Short mmCIF file of C-alpha atoms in Angstrom, two decimals:
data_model
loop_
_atom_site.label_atom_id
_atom_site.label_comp_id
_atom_site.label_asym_id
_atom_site.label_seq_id
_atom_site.Cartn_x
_atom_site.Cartn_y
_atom_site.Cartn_z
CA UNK A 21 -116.38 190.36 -128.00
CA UNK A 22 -119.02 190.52 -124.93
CA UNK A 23 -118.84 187.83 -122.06
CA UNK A 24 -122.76 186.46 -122.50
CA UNK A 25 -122.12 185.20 -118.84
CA UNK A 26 -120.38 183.27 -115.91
CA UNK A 27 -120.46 180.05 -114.07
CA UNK A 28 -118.47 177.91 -111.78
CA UNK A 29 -116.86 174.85 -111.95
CA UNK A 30 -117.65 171.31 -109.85
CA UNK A 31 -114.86 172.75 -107.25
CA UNK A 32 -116.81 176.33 -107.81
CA UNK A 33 -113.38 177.78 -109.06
CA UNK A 34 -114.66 181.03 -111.21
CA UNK A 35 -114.74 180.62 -114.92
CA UNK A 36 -115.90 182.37 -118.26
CA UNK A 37 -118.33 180.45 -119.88
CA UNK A 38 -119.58 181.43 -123.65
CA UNK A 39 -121.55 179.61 -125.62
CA UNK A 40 -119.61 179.23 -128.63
CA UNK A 41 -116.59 176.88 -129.93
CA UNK A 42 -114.66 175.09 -126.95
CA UNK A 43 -115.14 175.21 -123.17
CA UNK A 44 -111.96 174.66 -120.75
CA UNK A 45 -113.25 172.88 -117.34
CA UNK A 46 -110.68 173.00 -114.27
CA UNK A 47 -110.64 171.03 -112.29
CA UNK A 48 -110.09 170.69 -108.19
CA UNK A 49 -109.67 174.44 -108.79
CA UNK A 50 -106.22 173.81 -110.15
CA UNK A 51 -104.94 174.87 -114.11
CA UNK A 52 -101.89 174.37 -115.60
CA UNK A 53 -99.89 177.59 -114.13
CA UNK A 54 -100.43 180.70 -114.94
CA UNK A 55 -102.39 178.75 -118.35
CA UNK A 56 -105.46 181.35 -118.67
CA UNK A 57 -108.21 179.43 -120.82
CA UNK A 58 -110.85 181.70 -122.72
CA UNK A 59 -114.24 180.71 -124.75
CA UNK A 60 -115.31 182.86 -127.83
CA UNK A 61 -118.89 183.00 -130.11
CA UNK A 62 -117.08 182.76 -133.14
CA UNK A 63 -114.16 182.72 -135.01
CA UNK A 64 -112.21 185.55 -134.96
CA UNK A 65 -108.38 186.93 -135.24
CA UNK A 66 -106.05 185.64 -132.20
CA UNK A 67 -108.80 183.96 -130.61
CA UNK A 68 -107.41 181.39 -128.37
CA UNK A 69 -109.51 178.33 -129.39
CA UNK A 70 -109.83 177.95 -133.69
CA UNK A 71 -111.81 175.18 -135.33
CA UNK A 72 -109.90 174.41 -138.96
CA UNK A 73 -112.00 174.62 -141.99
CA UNK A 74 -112.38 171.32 -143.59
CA UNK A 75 -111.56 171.77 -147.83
CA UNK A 76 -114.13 170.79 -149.68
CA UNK A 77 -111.76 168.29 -151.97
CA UNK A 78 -110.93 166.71 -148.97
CA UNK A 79 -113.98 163.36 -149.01
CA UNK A 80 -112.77 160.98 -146.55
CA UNK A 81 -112.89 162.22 -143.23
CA UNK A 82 -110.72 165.25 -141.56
CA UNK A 83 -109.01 165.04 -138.13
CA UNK A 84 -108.03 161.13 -137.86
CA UNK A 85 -104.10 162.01 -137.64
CA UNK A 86 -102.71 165.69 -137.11
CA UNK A 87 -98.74 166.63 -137.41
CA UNK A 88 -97.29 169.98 -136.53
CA UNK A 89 -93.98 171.02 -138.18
CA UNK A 90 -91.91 174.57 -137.05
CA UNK A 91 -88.88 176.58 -138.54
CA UNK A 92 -87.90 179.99 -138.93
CA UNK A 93 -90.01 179.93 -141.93
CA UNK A 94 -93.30 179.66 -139.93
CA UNK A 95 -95.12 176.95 -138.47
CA UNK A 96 -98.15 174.70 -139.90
CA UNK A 97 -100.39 172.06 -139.23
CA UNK A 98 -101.13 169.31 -140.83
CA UNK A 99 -104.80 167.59 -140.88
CA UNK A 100 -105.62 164.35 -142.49
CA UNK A 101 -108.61 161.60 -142.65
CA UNK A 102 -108.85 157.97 -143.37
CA UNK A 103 -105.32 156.31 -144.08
CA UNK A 104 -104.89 155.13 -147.91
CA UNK A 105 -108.18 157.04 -148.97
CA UNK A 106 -107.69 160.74 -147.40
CA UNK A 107 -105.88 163.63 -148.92
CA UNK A 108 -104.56 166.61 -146.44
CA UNK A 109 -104.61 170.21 -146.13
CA UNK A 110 -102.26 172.29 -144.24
CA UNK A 111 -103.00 175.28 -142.09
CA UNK A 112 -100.81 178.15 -141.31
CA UNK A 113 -99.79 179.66 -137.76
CA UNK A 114 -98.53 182.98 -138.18
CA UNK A 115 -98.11 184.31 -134.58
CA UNK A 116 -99.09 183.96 -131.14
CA UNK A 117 -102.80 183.30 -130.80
CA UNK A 118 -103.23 183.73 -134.79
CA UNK A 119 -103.89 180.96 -137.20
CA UNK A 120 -105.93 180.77 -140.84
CA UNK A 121 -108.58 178.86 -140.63
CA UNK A 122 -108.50 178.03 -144.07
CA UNK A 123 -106.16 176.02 -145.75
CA UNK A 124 -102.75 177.23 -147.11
CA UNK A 125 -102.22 174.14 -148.75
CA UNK A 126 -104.34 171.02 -149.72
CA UNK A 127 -102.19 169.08 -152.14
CA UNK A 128 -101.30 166.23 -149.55
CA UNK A 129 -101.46 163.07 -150.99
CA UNK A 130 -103.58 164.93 -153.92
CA UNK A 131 -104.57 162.26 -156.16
CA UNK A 132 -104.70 164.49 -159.52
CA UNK A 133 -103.36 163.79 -162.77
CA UNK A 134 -100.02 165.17 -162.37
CA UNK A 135 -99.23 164.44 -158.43
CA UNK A 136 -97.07 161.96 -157.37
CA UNK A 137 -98.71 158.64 -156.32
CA UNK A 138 -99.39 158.44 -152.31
CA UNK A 139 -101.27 156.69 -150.06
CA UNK A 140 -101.83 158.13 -146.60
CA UNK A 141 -100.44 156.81 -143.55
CA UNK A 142 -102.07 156.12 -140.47
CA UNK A 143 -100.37 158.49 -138.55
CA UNK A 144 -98.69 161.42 -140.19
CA UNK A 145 -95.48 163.21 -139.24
CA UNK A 146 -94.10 166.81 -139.19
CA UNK A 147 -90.34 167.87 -139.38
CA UNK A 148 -89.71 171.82 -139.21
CA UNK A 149 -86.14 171.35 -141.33
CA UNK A 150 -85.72 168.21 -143.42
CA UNK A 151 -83.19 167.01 -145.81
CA UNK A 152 -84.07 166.86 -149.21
CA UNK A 153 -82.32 165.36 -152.43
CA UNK A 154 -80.62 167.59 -154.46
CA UNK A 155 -76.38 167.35 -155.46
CA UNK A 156 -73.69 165.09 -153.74
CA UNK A 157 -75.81 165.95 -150.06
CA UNK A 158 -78.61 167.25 -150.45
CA UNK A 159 -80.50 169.98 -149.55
CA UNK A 160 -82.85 171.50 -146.55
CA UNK A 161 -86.37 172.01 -146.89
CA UNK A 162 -89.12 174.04 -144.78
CA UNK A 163 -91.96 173.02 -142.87
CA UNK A 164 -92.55 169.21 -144.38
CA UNK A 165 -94.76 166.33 -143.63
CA UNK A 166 -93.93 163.01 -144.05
CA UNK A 167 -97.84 161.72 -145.72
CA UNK A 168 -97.44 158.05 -146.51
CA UNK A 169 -95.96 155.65 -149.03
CA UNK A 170 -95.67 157.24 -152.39
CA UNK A 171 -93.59 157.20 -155.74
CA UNK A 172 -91.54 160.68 -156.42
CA UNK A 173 -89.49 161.56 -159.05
CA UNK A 174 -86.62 160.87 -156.96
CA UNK A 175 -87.86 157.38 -155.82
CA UNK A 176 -90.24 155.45 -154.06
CA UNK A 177 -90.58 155.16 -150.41
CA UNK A 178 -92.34 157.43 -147.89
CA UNK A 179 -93.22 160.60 -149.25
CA UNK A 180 -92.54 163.92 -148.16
CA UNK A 181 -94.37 167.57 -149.00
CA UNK A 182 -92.49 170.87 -148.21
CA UNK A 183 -93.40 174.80 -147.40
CA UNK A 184 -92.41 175.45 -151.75
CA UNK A 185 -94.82 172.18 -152.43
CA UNK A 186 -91.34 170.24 -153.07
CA UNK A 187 -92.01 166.45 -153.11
CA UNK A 188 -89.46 164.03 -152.68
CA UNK A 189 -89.21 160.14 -151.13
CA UNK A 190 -87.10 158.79 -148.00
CA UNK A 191 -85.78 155.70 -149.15
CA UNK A 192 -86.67 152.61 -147.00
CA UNK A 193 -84.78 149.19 -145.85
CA UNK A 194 -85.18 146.82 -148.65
CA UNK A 195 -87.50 145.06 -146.17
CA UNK A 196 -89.94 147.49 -146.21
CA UNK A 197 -89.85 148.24 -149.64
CA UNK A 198 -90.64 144.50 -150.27
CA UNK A 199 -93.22 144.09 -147.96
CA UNK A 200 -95.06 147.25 -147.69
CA UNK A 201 -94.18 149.99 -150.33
CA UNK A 202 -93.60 148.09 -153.68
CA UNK A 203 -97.48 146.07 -152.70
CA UNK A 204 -98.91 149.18 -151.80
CA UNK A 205 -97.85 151.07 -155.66
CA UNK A 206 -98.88 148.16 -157.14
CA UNK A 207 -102.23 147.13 -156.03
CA UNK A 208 -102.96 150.46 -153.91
CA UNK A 209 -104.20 148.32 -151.00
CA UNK A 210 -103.95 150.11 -147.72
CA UNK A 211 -101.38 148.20 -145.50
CA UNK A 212 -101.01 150.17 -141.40
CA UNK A 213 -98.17 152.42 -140.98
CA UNK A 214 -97.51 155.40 -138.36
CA UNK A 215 -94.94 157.83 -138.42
CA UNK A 216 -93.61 160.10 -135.63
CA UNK A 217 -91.24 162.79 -134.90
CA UNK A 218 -89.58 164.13 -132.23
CA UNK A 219 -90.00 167.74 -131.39
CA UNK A 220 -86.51 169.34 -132.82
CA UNK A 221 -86.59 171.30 -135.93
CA UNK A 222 -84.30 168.53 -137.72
CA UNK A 223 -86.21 165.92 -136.12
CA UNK A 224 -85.54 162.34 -136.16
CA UNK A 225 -88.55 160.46 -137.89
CA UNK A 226 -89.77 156.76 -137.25
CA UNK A 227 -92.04 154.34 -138.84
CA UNK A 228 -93.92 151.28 -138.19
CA UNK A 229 -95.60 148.77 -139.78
CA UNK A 230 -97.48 146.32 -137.97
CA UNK A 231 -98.93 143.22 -139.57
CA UNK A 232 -95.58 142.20 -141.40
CA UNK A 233 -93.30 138.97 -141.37
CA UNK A 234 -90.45 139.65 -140.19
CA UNK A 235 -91.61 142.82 -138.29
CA UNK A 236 -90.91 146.37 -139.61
CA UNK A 237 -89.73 149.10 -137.47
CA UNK A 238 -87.51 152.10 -138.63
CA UNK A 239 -86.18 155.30 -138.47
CA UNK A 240 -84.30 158.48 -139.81
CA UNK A 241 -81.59 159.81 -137.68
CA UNK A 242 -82.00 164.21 -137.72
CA UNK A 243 -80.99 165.99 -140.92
CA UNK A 244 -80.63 162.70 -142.59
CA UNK A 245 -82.18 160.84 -145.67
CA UNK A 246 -80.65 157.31 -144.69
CA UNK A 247 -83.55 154.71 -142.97
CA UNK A 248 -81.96 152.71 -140.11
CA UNK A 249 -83.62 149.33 -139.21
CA UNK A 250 -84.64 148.74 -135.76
CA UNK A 251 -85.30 145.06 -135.15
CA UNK A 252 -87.42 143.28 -132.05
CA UNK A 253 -85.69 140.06 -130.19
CA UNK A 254 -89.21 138.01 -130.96
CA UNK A 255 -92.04 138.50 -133.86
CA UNK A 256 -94.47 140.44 -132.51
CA UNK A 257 -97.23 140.91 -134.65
CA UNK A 258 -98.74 143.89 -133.77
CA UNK A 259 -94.73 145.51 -133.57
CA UNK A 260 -94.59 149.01 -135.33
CA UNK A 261 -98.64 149.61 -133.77
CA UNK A 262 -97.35 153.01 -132.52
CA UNK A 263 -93.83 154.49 -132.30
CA UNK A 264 -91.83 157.77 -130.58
CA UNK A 265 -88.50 159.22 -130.82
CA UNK A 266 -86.94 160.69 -127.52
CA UNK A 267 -84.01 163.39 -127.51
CA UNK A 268 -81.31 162.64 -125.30
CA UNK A 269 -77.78 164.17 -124.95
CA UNK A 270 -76.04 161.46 -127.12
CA UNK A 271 -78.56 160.77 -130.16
CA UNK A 272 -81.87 159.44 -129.85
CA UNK A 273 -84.17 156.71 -127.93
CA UNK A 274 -86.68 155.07 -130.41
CA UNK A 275 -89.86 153.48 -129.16
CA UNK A 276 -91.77 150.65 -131.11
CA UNK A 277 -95.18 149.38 -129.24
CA UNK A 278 -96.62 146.26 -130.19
CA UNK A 279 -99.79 146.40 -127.79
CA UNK A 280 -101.38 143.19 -128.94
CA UNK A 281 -98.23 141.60 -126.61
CA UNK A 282 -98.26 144.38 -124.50
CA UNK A 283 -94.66 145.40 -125.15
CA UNK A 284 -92.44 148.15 -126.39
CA UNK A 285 -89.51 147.85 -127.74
CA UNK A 286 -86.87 150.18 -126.61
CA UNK A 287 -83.89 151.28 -128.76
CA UNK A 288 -80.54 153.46 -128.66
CA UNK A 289 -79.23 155.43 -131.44
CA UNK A 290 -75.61 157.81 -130.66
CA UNK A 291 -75.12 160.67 -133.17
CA UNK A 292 -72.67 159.37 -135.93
CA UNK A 293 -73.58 155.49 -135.68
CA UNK A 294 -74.90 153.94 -138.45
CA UNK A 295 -77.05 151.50 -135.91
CA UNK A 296 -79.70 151.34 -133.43
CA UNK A 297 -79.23 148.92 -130.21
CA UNK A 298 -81.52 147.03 -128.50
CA UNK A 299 -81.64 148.05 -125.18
CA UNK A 300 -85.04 146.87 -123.62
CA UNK A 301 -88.07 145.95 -123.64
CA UNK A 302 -91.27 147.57 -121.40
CA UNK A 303 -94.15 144.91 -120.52
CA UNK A 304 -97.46 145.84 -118.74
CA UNK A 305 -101.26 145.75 -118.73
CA UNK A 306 -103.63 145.13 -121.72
CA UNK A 307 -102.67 147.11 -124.34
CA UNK A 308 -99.70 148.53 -122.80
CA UNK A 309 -97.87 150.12 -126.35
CA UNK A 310 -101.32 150.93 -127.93
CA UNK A 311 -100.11 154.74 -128.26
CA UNK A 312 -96.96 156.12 -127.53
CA UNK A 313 -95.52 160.00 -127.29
CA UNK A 314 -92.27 161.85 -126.46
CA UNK A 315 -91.69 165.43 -124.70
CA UNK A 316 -89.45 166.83 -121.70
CA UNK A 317 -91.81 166.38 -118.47
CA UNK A 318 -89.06 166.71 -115.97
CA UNK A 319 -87.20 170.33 -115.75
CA UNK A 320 -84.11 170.71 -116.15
CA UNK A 321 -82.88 168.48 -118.40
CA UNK A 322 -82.62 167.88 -122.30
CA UNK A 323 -83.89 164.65 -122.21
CA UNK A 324 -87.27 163.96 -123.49
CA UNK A 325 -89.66 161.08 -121.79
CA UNK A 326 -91.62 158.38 -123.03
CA UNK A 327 -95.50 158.33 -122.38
CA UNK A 328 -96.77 155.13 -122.93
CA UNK A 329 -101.20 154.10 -122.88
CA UNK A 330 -102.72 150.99 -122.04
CA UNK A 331 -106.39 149.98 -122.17
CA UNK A 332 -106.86 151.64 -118.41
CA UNK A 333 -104.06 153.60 -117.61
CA UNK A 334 -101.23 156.15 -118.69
CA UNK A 335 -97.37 156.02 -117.85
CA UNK A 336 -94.64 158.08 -117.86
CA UNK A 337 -91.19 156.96 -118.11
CA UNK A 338 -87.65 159.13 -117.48
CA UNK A 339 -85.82 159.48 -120.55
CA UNK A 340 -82.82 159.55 -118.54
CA UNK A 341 -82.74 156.25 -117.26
CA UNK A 342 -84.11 154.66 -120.65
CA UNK A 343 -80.97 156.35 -122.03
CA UNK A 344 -78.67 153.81 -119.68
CA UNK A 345 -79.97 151.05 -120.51
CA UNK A 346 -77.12 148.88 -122.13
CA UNK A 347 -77.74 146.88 -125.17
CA UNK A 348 -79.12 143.29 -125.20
CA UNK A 349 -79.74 140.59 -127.70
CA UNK A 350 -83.05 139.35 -125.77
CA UNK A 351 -84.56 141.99 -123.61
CA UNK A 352 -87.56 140.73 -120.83
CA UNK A 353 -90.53 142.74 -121.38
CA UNK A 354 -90.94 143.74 -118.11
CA UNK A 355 -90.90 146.63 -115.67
CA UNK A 356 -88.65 144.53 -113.05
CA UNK A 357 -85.25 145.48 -114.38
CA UNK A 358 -85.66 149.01 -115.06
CA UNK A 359 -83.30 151.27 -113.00
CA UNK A 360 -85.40 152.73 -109.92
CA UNK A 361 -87.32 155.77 -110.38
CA UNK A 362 -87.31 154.88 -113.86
CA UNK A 363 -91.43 155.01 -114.01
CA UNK A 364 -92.21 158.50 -112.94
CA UNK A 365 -95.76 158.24 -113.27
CA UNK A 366 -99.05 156.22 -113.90
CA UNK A 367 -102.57 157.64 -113.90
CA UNK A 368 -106.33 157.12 -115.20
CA UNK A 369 -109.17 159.22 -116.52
CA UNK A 370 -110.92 162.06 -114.46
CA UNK A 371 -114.04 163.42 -115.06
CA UNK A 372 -115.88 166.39 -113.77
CA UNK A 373 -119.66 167.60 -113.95
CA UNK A 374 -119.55 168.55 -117.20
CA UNK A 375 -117.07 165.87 -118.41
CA UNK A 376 -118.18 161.71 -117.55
CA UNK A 377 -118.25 158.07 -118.55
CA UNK A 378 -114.84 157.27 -117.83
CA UNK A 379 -115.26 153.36 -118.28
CA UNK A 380 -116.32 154.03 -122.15
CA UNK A 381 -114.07 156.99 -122.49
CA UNK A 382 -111.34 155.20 -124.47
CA UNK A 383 -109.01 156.92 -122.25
CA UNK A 384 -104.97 157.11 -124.07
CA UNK A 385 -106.11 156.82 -127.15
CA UNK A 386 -103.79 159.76 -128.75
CA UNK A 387 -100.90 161.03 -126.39
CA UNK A 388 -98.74 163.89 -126.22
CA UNK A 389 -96.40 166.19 -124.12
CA UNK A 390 -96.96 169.75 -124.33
CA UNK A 391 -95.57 172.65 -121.69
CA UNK A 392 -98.55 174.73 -121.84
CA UNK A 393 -97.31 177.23 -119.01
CA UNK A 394 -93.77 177.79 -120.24
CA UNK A 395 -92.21 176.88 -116.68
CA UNK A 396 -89.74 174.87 -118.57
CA UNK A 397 -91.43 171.08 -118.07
CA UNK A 398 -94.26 169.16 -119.68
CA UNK A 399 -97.59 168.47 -119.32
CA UNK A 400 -99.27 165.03 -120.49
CA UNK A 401 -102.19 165.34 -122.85
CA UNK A 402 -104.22 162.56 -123.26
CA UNK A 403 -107.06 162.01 -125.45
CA UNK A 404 -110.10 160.48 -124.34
CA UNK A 405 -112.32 160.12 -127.17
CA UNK A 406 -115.40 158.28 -126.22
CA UNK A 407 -116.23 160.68 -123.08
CA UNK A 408 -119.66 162.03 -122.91
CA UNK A 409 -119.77 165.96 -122.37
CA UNK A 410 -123.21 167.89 -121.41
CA UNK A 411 -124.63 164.67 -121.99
CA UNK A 412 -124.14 164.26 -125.80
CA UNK A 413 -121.97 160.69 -125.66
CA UNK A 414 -118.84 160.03 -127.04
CA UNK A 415 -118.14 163.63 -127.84
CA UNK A 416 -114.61 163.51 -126.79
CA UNK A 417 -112.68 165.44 -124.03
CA UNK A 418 -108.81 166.38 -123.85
CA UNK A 419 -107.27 165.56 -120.63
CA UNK A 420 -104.21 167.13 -118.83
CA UNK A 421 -101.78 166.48 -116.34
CA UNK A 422 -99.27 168.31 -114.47
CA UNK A 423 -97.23 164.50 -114.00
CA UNK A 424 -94.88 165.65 -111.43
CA UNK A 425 -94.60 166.30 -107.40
CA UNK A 426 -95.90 164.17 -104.83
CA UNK A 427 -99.06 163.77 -106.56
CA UNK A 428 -98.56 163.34 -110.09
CA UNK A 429 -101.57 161.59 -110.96
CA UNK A 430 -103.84 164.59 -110.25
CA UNK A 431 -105.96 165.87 -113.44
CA UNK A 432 -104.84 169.47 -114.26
CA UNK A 433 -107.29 170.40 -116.87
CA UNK A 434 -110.32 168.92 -119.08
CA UNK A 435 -110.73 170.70 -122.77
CA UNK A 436 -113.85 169.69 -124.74
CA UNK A 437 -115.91 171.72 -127.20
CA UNK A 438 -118.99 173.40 -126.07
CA UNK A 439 -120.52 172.94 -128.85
CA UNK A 440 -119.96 169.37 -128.45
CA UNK A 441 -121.98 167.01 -130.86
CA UNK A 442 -122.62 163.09 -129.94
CA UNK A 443 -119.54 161.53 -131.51
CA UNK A 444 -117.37 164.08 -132.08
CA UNK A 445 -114.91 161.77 -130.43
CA UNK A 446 -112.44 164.92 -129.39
CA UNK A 447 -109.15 163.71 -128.72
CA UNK A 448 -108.72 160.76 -130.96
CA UNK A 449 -105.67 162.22 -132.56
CA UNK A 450 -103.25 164.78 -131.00
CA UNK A 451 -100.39 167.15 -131.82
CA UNK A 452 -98.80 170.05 -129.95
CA UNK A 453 -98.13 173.49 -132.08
CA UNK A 454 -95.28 175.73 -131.13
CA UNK A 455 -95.53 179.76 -132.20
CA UNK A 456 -94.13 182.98 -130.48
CA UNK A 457 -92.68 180.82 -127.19
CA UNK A 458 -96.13 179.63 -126.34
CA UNK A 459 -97.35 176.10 -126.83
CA UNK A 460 -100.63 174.65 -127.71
CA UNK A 461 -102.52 171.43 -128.02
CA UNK A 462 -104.38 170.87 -131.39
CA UNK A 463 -107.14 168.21 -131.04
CA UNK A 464 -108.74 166.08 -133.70
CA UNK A 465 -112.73 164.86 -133.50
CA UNK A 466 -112.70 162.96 -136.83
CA UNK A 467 -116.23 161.53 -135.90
CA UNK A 468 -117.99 165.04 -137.10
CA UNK A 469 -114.71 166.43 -139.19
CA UNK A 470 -113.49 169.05 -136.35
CA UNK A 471 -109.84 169.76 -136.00
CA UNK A 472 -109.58 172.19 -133.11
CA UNK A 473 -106.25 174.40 -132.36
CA UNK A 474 -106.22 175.50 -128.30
CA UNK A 475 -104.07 178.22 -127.15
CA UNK A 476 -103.00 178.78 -123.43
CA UNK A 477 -102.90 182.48 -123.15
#
């Protein structure tokens, strides 16, 4: 493929410029490392930027929530539209730089006369090795999703899909099957729930369901099948709004927003317990909670941070420190008793000459932690849905920053599409794909169906 032409950027930093899929914009003549961004025409093997086929069965939307799940076996995305109505498709990476563009799989949540029942989640979630019933303990399972709530043959809870198109349920707390699952088989009325994972191949997995009296937060410890409750000192009724898991050396932080109150909940699991403490609870701005993401920003440690958004502003928080924190029956939701350095970072939107409308951009909207570069630390990615690019509003950019040094608030990079459409809305859901050592963001813009997979190269 020909180069049709070049340009420069606001900071007239040299850069390729073609007029097809996605355009990269650096800024302040600054990118992520040695990250190399490149545009193509078309679609075409190991091109670094992909657009995902939509399937034709799938009706109700395509891009709103996006998981990525990783073994040996391969890697694959996950791409999904409205909750409750939606079915999903999953696409398969295959090496560096080289992804189908159609579907592999688009049973999700299928709907036909001999699938399981299942109602999608709001948020979907991807774990690379998962534990699966079968004998006294089970066995492990390939490159599954966790879709929604759903009725297996196994039992009813949240359901799972695998690589072999194995289906099986997690159990829940009796709670939760009370309040949310057993109403949702029964009348198939849509009821919020997100699910995350952390970013190990036996990942931990948590839930939330906001909306519910008493609240509903929970999670799976790694290579387990067993849902532990995680319970907030006060009812919070947006609690279980958005949720993370963070790796540290002795088990797991959990992380349970309930932005309406502009808290999150903080909680400690250690490998073996049967429990999850209390150990804090984060206050802030407007929103603070609304979205939530994990991933190892500093270097040099095995400890992932939290990235929290609220209705202005992004922060970054050392795993570390959260990890601590000792257990308390009624935490302050505050930022006053953290340890010191604890917040490593806060920042707001950027914008460049091709990217603008900050104020509308509905900056933090989708969050995650991705080390494009490979020097061993993270970069925050932060959606920004409702930015306008080349004047066409609300088509959506992807913002990154570096997050560390003296000036951690500096933008690194912008990523939008080029052949951006008015509302697109790029950015409004987020995952990070891992193939071949490299890392890459994958981008939803549900407002036009566009799922976009971006490769650093």
């Amino acid at each position: 493929m020909s180069v049709s032409n070049y340009s420069r950027s606001s900071a007239g930093r040299p850069r390729r410029l073609l007029s097809g899929l996605v355009a990269l914009s650096v800024l302040g003549g600054m990118g992520v490392g040695a990250c190399s961004w490149s545009r193509y025409d078309d679609l075409q093997d190991n091109a670094p930027v992909l657009l995902l086929k939509k399937p034709e069965k799938l009706k109700n939307g395509f891009g709103i929530s996006l998981a990525f799940a990783s073994s040996d076996a391969g890697s694959r995305v996950l791409v999904v539209g409205a909750p409750y109505l939606s079915r999903g498709a999953a696409f398969t990476v295959v090496g560096n730089q080289d992804a189908k563009v159609d579907a592999s799989d688009t049973g999700f949540c299928d709907a036909g006369a001999d699938s399981n029942l299942c109602y999608m989640a709001n948020q979907v979630a991807g774990i690379g090795l998962a534990r699966a019933p079968e004998g006294a303990s089970g066995t492990i399972l390939d490159l599954c999703f966790v879709m929604g709530v759903g009725q297996a043959a196994n039992d009813a809870g949240l359901l799972v899909r695998c690589l072999d198109q194995t289906e099986y349920a997690l159990g829940v707390p009796t709670g939760v099957f009370n309040a949310l699952v057993n109403p949702v088989l029964q009348t198939g009325e849509g009821q919020p729930l997100f699910l995350a994972a952390d970013k190990d191949s036996q990942a931990s997995v948590i839930a939330g369901a906001p909306g519910q009296t008493p609240p509903l937060a929970w999670f799976y410890a790694p290579d387990s099948m067993a849902p532990i409750e995680l319970l907030p000192s006060a009812n919070d009724p947006s609690y279980g709004s958005a949720v993370a898991s963070l790796r540290v050396p002795d088990g797991r932080v959990l992380a349970v927003g309930a932005p309406e109150e502009n808290h999150v909940y903080l909680f400690h699991w250690k490998t073996g317990e049967t429990e999850a403490r209390l150990v804090g609870c984060l206050g802030g701005p407007e929103n603070f909670g609304r979205a939530l993401a994990s991933g190892r920003v500093n270097a040099g440690d095995e400890t992932d941070e939290l990235v929290v958004a609220d209705a202005v502003n992004v922060h970054v928080f050392d795993g570390s420190k959260l990890a601590g924190l000792p257990a308390v029956a009624t935490p302050s939701c505050s930022l006053a008793s953290l340890p010191e350095a604890t917040l490593l970072a806060s920042f707001g939107c950027g914008s460049d000459a091709s990217v603008t409308g900050c104020e509308q951009s509905d900056f933090g909207a989708a969050l995650e932690v991705a080390d494009l570069d490979a020097d061993g630390d993270g970069e925050v990615i932060v959606g920004a849905p409702r930015m306008t690019v080349r004047e066409q509003n609300s088509a959506g950019a992807v913002l990154v920053y570096d997050a560390e040094g003296e000036r951690p608030f500096l933008l690194s990079d912008v990523l939008f599409l080029s052949s951006a459409e008015e509302g697109d809305r790029l950015g409004s859901s987020l995952a990070v794909g891992r193939t071949g050592g490299q890392e890459f963001v994958i981008a939803g813009a549900p407002g036009n169906e566009k799922t976009a997979m971006m490769f650093c190269s």
